[in-house]
mmCIF file of C-alpha atoms in Angstrom:
data_model
loop_
_atom_site.group_PDB
_atom_site.id
_atom_site.type_symbol
_atom_site.label_atom_id
_atom_site.label_comp_id
_atom_site.label_asym_id
_atom_site.label_seq_id
_atom_site.Cartn_x
_atom_site.Cartn_y
_atom_site.Cartn_z
ATOM 1 C CA UNK W 1 14.344 -5.992 -6.953
ATOM 2 C CA UNK W 2 11.854 -8.669 -5.840
ATOM 3 C CA UNK W 3 8.979 -7.357 -7.973
ATOM 4 C CA UNK W 4 11.125 -7.311 -11.136
ATOM 5 C CA UNK W 5 12.305 -10.873 -10.447
ATOM 6 C CA UNK W 6 8.709 -12.086 -10.028
ATOM 7 C CA UNK W 7 7.687 -10.435 -13.305
ATOM 8 C CA UNK W 8 10.568 -12.131 -15.141
ATOM 9 C CA UNK W 9 9.566 -15.510 -13.698
ATOM 10 C CA UNK W 10 5.935 -15.037 -14.735
ATOM 11 C CA UNK W 11 6.944 -13.991 -18.242
ATOM 12 C CA UNK W 12 9.158 -17.062 -18.581
ATOM 13 C CA UNK W 13 6.201 -19.270 -17.572
ATOM 14 C CA UNK W 14 3.734 -17.632 -19.953
ATOM 15 C CA UNK W 15 5.969 -17.902 -23.036
ATOM 16 C CA UNK W 16 6.194 -21.730 -23.300
ATOM 17 C CA UNK W 17 2.440 -22.091 -22.744
ATOM 18 C CA UNK W 18 1.659 -19.701 -25.578
ATOM 19 C CA UNK W 19 4.208 -21.420 -27.812
ATOM 20 C CA UNK W 20 2.614 -24.798 -27.120
ATOM 21 C CA UNK W 21 -0.831 -23.451 -27.929
ATOM 22 C CA UNK W 22 0.487 -22.002 -31.181
ATOM 23 C CA UNK W 23 1.881 -25.409 -32.171
ATOM 24 C CA UNK W 24 -1.251 -27.352 -31.268
ATOM 25 C CA UNK W 25 -3.840 -25.085 -32.861
ATOM 26 C CA UNK W 26 -2.857 -25.865 -36.526
ATOM 27 C CA UNK W 27 -2.764 -29.593 -35.735
ATOM 28 C CA UNK W 28 -6.150 -29.343 -34.110
ATOM 29 C CA UNK W 29 -7.576 -27.555 -37.121
ATOM 30 C CA UNK W 30 -6.233 -30.218 -39.495
ATOM 31 C CA UNK W 31 -7.588 -32.922 -37.212
ATOM 32 C CA UNK W 32 -11.015 -31.310 -37.292
ATOM 33 C CA UNK W 33 -11.022 -31.170 -41.081
ATOM 34 C CA UNK W 34 -10.091 -34.860 -41.307
ATOM 35 C CA UNK W 35 -12.888 -35.754 -38.917
ATOM 36 C CA UNK W 36 -15.373 -33.709 -40.932
ATOM 37 C CA UNK W 37 -14.368 -35.520 -44.135
ATOM 38 C CA UNK W 38 -14.797 -38.895 -42.471
ATOM 39 C CA UNK W 39 -18.213 -37.925 -41.148
ATOM 40 C CA UNK W 40 -19.323 -36.929 -44.646
ATOM 41 C CA UNK W 41 -17.938 -40.051 -46.347
ATOM 42 C CA UNK W 42 -20.839 -42.393 -47.325
ATOM 43 C CA UNK W 43 -20.918 -46.009 -46.302
ATOM 44 C CA UNK W 44 -21.909 -48.189 -49.248
ATOM 45 C CA UNK W 45 -24.543 -50.828 -48.913
ATOM 46 C CA UNK W 46 -21.941 -53.419 -49.958
ATOM 47 C CA UNK W 47 -19.756 -52.683 -46.964
ATOM 48 C CA UNK W 48 -19.417 -55.603 -44.605
ATOM 49 C CA UNK W 49 -20.569 -55.327 -40.995
ATOM 50 C CA UNK W 50 -16.930 -55.568 -39.944
ATOM 51 C CA UNK W 51 -15.960 -52.629 -42.184
ATOM 52 C CA UNK W 52 -18.862 -50.543 -40.892
ATOM 53 C CA UNK W 53 -17.925 -51.338 -37.309
ATOM 54 C CA UNK W 54 -14.283 -50.436 -37.966
ATOM 55 C CA UNK W 55 -15.317 -47.186 -39.624
ATOM 56 C CA UNK W 56 -17.618 -46.245 -36.741
ATOM 57 C CA UNK W 57 -14.926 -47.143 -34.198
ATOM 58 C CA UNK W 58 -12.349 -44.964 -35.966
ATOM 59 C CA UNK W 59 -14.868 -42.125 -36.181
ATOM 60 C CA UNK W 60 -15.638 -42.414 -32.459
ATOM 61 C CA UNK W 61 -11.934 -42.456 -31.582
ATOM 62 C CA UNK W 62 -11.287 -39.385 -33.695
ATOM 63 C CA UNK W 63 -14.225 -37.548 -32.131
ATOM 64 C CA UNK W 64 -13.007 -38.454 -28.635
ATOM 65 C CA UNK W 65 -9.442 -37.422 -29.456
ATOM 66 C CA UNK W 66 -10.601 -34.107 -30.911
ATOM 67 C CA UNK W 67 -12.602 -33.319 -27.762
ATOM 68 C CA UNK W 68 -9.610 -34.211 -25.551
ATOM 69 C CA UNK W 69 -7.238 -32.028 -27.560
ATOM 70 C CA UNK W 70 -9.661 -29.104 -27.520
ATOM 71 C CA UNK W 71 -9.974 -29.408 -23.752
ATOM 72 C CA UNK W 72 -6.179 -29.466 -23.456
ATOM 73 C CA UNK W 73 -5.848 -26.322 -25.532
ATOM 74 C CA UNK W 74 -8.551 -24.588 -23.474
ATOM 75 C CA UNK W 75 -6.700 -25.554 -20.300
ATOM 76 C CA UNK W 76 -3.418 -24.197 -21.649
ATOM 77 C CA UNK W 77 -5.065 -20.939 -22.711
ATOM 78 C CA UNK W 78 -6.654 -20.591 -19.267
ATOM 79 C CA UNK W 79 -3.262 -21.142 -17.614
ATOM 80 C CA UNK W 80 -1.664 -18.535 -19.862
ATOM 81 C CA UNK W 81 -4.435 -16.064 -19.042
ATOM 82 C CA UNK W 82 -4.024 -16.730 -15.311
ATOM 83 C CA UNK W 83 -0.276 -16.148 -15.538
ATOM 84 C CA UNK W 84 -0.847 -12.976 -17.526
ATOM 85 C CA UNK W 85 -3.288 -11.727 -14.883
ATOM 86 C CA UNK W 86 -0.760 -12.537 -12.139
ATOM 87 C CA UNK W 87 1.908 -10.648 -14.060
ATOM 88 C CA UNK W 88 -0.350 -7.611 -14.417
ATOM 89 C CA UNK W 89 -1.175 -7.706 -10.688
ATOM 90 C CA UNK W 90 2.520 -7.908 -9.799
ATOM 91 C CA UNK W 91 3.206 -4.893 -11.979
ATOM 92 C CA UNK W 92 0.343 -2.980 -10.331
ATOM 93 C CA UNK W 93 1.590 -3.768 -6.819
ATOM 94 C CA UNK W 94 5.180 -2.882 -7.718
ATOM 95 C CA UNK W 95 4.050 0.486 -9.109
ATOM 96 C CA UNK W 96 1.947 1.171 -6.008
ATOM 97 C CA UNK W 97 4.870 0.304 -3.712
ATOM 98 C CA UNK W 98 7.086 2.806 -5.532
ATOM 99 C CA UNK W 99 4.374 5.454 -5.157
ATOM 100 C CA UNK W 100 4.050 4.777 -1.419
ATOM 101 C CA UNK W 101 7.810 5.218 -1.055
ATOM 102 C CA UNK W 102 7.434 8.590 -2.777
ATOM 103 C CA UNK W 103 4.561 9.390 -0.424
ATOM 104 C CA UNK W 104 6.713 8.678 2.616
ATOM 105 C CA UNK W 105 9.377 11.018 1.247
ATOM 106 C CA UNK W 106 6.772 13.760 0.912
ATOM 107 C CA UNK W 107 5.603 13.194 4.498
ATOM 108 C CA UNK W 108 9.168 13.398 5.773
ATOM 109 C CA UNK W 109 9.815 16.572 3.764
ATOM 110 C CA UNK W 110 6.485 18.206 4.682
ATOM 111 C CA UNK W 111 5.524 18.782 1.044
ATOM 112 C CA UNK W 112 2.146 18.375 -0.674
ATOM 113 C CA UNK W 113 1.448 14.905 -2.063
ATOM 114 C CA UNK W 114 -1.962 15.069 -3.756
ATOM 115 C CA UNK W 115 -0.449 14.048 -7.116
ATOM 116 C CA UNK W 116 0.960 10.885 -5.520
ATOM 117 C CA UNK W 117 -2.466 9.994 -4.139
ATOM 118 C CA UNK W 118 -3.979 10.516 -7.603
ATOM 119 C CA UNK W 119 -1.408 8.114 -9.047
ATOM 120 C CA UNK W 120 -2.200 5.543 -6.340
ATOM 121 C CA UNK W 121 -5.905 5.784 -7.089
ATOM 122 C CA UNK W 122 -5.030 5.266 -10.750
ATOM 123 C CA UNK W 123 -3.625 1.817 -9.936
ATOM 124 C CA UNK W 124 -6.621 0.824 -7.830
ATOM 125 C CA UNK W 125 -5.425 1.763 -4.326
ATOM 126 C CA UNK W 126 -8.030 3.078 -1.881
ATOM 127 C CA UNK W 127 -6.740 6.215 -0.163
ATOM 128 C CA UNK W 128 -7.246 6.457 3.644
ATOM 129 C CA UNK W 129 -8.950 9.636 4.842
ATOM 130 C CA UNK W 130 -6.002 10.364 7.155
ATOM 131 C CA UNK W 131 -3.799 10.801 4.091
ATOM 132 C CA UNK W 132 -6.310 12.603 1.904
ATOM 133 C CA UNK W 133 -6.984 15.246 4.566
ATOM 134 C CA UNK W 134 -3.446 16.683 4.408
ATOM 135 C CA UNK W 135 -2.605 16.002 0.764
ATOM 136 C CA UNK W 136 -2.820 19.587 -0.516
ATOM 137 C CA UNK W 137 -0.588 21.181 2.133
ATOM 138 C CA UNK W 138 1.446 18.280 3.493
ATOM 139 C CA UNK W 139 2.117 17.585 7.171
ATOM 140 C CA UNK W 140 4.473 19.207 9.660
ATOM 141 C CA UNK W 141 7.992 17.781 9.712
ATOM 142 C CA UNK W 142 9.718 16.575 12.860
ATOM 143 C CA UNK W 143 12.138 19.482 12.544
ATOM 144 C CA UNK W 144 9.403 22.112 12.323
ATOM 145 C CA UNK W 145 7.489 20.548 15.212
ATOM 146 C CA UNK W 146 10.596 20.676 17.394
ATOM 147 C CA UNK W 147 11.308 24.267 16.392
ATOM 148 C CA UNK W 148 7.721 25.428 16.892
ATOM 149 C CA UNK W 149 7.518 23.780 20.292
ATOM 150 C CA UNK W 150 10.248 26.019 21.697
ATOM 151 C CA UNK W 151 8.210 29.179 21.145
ATOM 152 C CA UNK W 152 4.793 27.785 22.100
ATOM 153 C CA UNK W 153 6.211 26.131 25.223
ATOM 154 C CA UNK W 154 7.537 29.490 26.342
ATOM 155 C CA UNK W 155 4.098 31.069 25.885
ATOM 156 C CA UNK W 156 2.376 28.101 27.550
ATOM 157 C CA UNK W 157 4.689 28.308 30.556
ATOM 158 C CA UNK W 158 4.094 32.041 30.877
ATOM 159 C CA UNK W 159 0.337 31.430 30.803
ATOM 160 C CA UNK W 160 0.622 28.767 33.497
ATOM 161 C CA UNK W 161 2.766 31.001 35.686
ATOM 162 C CA UNK W 162 0.434 33.953 35.235
ATOM 163 C CA UNK W 163 -2.461 31.736 36.180
ATOM 164 C CA UNK W 164 -0.715 30.900 39.447
ATOM 165 C CA UNK W 165 0.420 34.495 40.130
ATOM 166 C CA UNK W 166 0.589 35.359 43.794
ATOM 167 C CA UNK W 167 2.094 32.002 44.721
ATOM 168 C CA UNK W 168 5.785 31.334 45.121
ATOM 169 C CA UNK W 169 7.083 34.685 46.256
ATOM 170 C CA UNK W 170 9.985 36.530 44.643
ATOM 171 C CA UNK W 171 11.318 33.548 42.639
ATOM 172 C CA UNK W 172 7.952 32.911 41.025
ATOM 173 C CA UNK W 173 7.606 36.612 40.244
ATOM 174 C CA UNK W 174 11.045 36.659 38.588
ATOM 175 C CA UNK W 175 10.253 33.532 36.576
ATOM 176 C CA UNK W 176 7.003 35.018 35.291
ATOM 177 C CA UNK W 177 8.630 38.218 34.120
ATOM 178 C CA UNK W 178 11.978 36.870 32.911
ATOM 179 C CA UNK W 179 10.431 33.905 31.119
ATOM 180 C CA UNK W 180 13.068 31.508 32.439
ATOM 181 C CA UNK W 181 12.432 27.914 31.329
ATOM 182 C CA UNK W 182 14.252 24.637 31.882
ATOM 183 C CA UNK W 183 16.020 23.462 28.732
ATOM 184 C CA UNK W 184 17.010 20.055 30.082
ATOM 185 C CA UNK W 185 14.490 17.441 31.276
ATOM 186 C CA UNK W 186 13.871 17.381 35.000
ATOM 187 C CA UNK W 187 11.569 15.627 37.429
ATOM 188 C CA UNK W 188 8.468 17.231 38.847
ATOM 189 C CA UNK W 189 4.819 17.909 38.094
ATOM 190 C CA UNK W 190 5.071 21.671 37.650
ATOM 191 C CA UNK W 191 4.531 23.069 34.111
ATOM 192 C CA UNK W 192 8.214 23.876 33.613
ATOM 193 C CA UNK W 193 9.290 20.316 34.414
ATOM 194 C CA UNK W 194 6.544 18.836 32.238
ATOM 195 C CA UNK W 195 7.479 21.022 29.273
ATOM 196 C CA UNK W 196 11.175 20.215 29.725
ATOM 197 C CA UNK W 197 10.456 16.490 29.474
ATOM 198 C CA UNK W 198 8.126 17.011 26.526
ATOM 199 C CA UNK W 199 10.808 18.953 24.665
ATOM 200 C CA UNK W 200 13.367 16.221 25.315
ATOM 201 C CA UNK W 201 10.928 13.605 23.981
ATOM 202 C CA UNK W 202 10.342 15.673 20.834
ATOM 203 C CA UNK W 203 14.087 15.983 20.245
ATOM 204 C CA UNK W 204 14.292 12.179 20.437
ATOM 205 C CA UNK W 205 11.443 11.809 17.926
ATOM 206 C CA UNK W 206 9.119 10.415 20.613
ATOM 207 C CA UNK W 207 5.991 12.379 19.785
ATOM 208 C CA UNK W 208 3.646 10.018 21.655
ATOM 209 C CA UNK W 209 5.641 10.533 24.846
ATOM 210 C CA UNK W 210 5.616 14.305 24.358
ATOM 211 C CA UNK W 211 1.838 14.325 23.901
ATOM 212 C CA UNK W 212 1.395 12.230 27.028
ATOM 213 C CA UNK W 213 3.424 14.763 29.030
ATOM 214 C CA UNK W 214 1.417 17.684 27.648
ATOM 215 C CA UNK W 215 -1.856 16.088 28.760
ATOM 216 C CA UNK W 216 -0.805 16.696 32.367
ATOM 217 C CA UNK W 217 -0.382 20.475 31.951
ATOM 218 C CA UNK W 218 -2.900 22.941 33.408
ATOM 219 C CA UNK W 219 -5.675 23.926 31.026
ATOM 220 C CA UNK W 220 -4.282 27.416 30.529
ATOM 221 C CA UNK W 221 -1.018 26.001 29.218
ATOM 222 C CA UNK W 222 -2.653 23.272 27.162
ATOM 223 C CA UNK W 223 -4.838 25.802 25.374
ATOM 224 C CA UNK W 224 -1.721 27.512 24.038
ATOM 225 C CA UNK W 225 -0.450 24.174 22.723
ATOM 226 C CA UNK W 226 -3.653 23.045 20.975
ATOM 227 C CA UNK W 227 -2.581 24.021 17.447
ATOM 228 C CA UNK W 228 0.787 22.370 17.967
ATOM 229 C CA UNK W 229 -0.901 19.200 19.235
ATOM 230 C CA UNK W 230 -3.157 19.167 16.176
ATOM 231 C CA UNK W 231 -0.144 19.401 13.881
ATOM 232 C CA UNK W 232 1.450 16.452 15.696
ATOM 233 C CA UNK W 233 -1.618 14.214 15.595
ATOM 234 C CA UNK W 234 -2.227 15.070 11.939
ATOM 235 C CA UNK W 235 1.311 14.028 11.065
ATOM 236 C CA UNK W 236 1.077 10.859 13.141
ATOM 237 C CA UNK W 237 -2.214 9.848 11.516
ATOM 238 C CA UNK W 238 -0.841 10.380 8.002
ATOM 239 C CA UNK W 239 2.381 8.469 8.711
ATOM 240 C CA UNK W 240 0.452 5.582 10.305
ATOM 241 C CA UNK W 241 -1.883 5.429 7.299
ATOM 242 C CA UNK W 242 1.076 5.379 4.896
ATOM 243 C CA UNK W 243 2.719 2.574 6.916
ATOM 244 C CA UNK W 244 -0.506 0.547 6.878
ATOM 245 C CA UNK W 245 -0.798 1.080 3.122
ATOM 246 C CA UNK W 246 2.762 -0.126 2.594
ATOM 247 C CA UNK W 247 2.138 -3.231 4.721
ATOM 248 C CA UNK W 248 -1.030 -4.098 2.801
ATOM 249 C CA UNK W 249 0.878 -3.905 -0.502
ATOM 250 C CA UNK W 250 3.759 -5.992 0.838
ATOM 251 C CA UNK W 251 1.258 -8.667 1.875
ATOM 252 C CA UNK W 252 0.036 -9.080 -1.741
#
């Protein structure tokens, strides 16, 4: 994958730098010893001014060359260290990306994922509160939310109809006691129509749309759906946090 390719490229760049440093260091050491010997060598009183000047010029050249070579080695070492740090960071990000993929699988499956969050923290990733809050139990799956909605919608509709008892005549009375509910989406602002559209949105995976429909229900019906709504918003918050985490890692 891309991360593995980047690591291979970084490793191939680090190796020649380290090899060059290894070759230069012995030469630099020998150069330093030669310079030290020259610095200790006495200049006799009989030496001519020209010989002294030549000696001093050679000594100055050697000193300058030694400084230049030391600076070059230091630069090469710094480059190698920078490449090594980049390689380590790439490895950290690649590991974190794999953990986030595992996290998404846990969210989809509705299983606990606290161990995954611990692993992410171990590689320096800050865990959003929206993920930490549900780590021990996991979040509701889309399948369970759809299944649970069928039963709570029936109770919510019964509560709404009971609240409006006395209106609608014989048909309304029959609906209250038979529990009849629309199973296909239909137009209208009555609780049955609203719940039918919400259920259709849930089946399509459109949780935001379902929540928007539910907001228009009477309070008696909404009260029945509060726990279900909480399960939805908890899942949505965790999934959004995981997506944001994945995007931040991909940007590195």
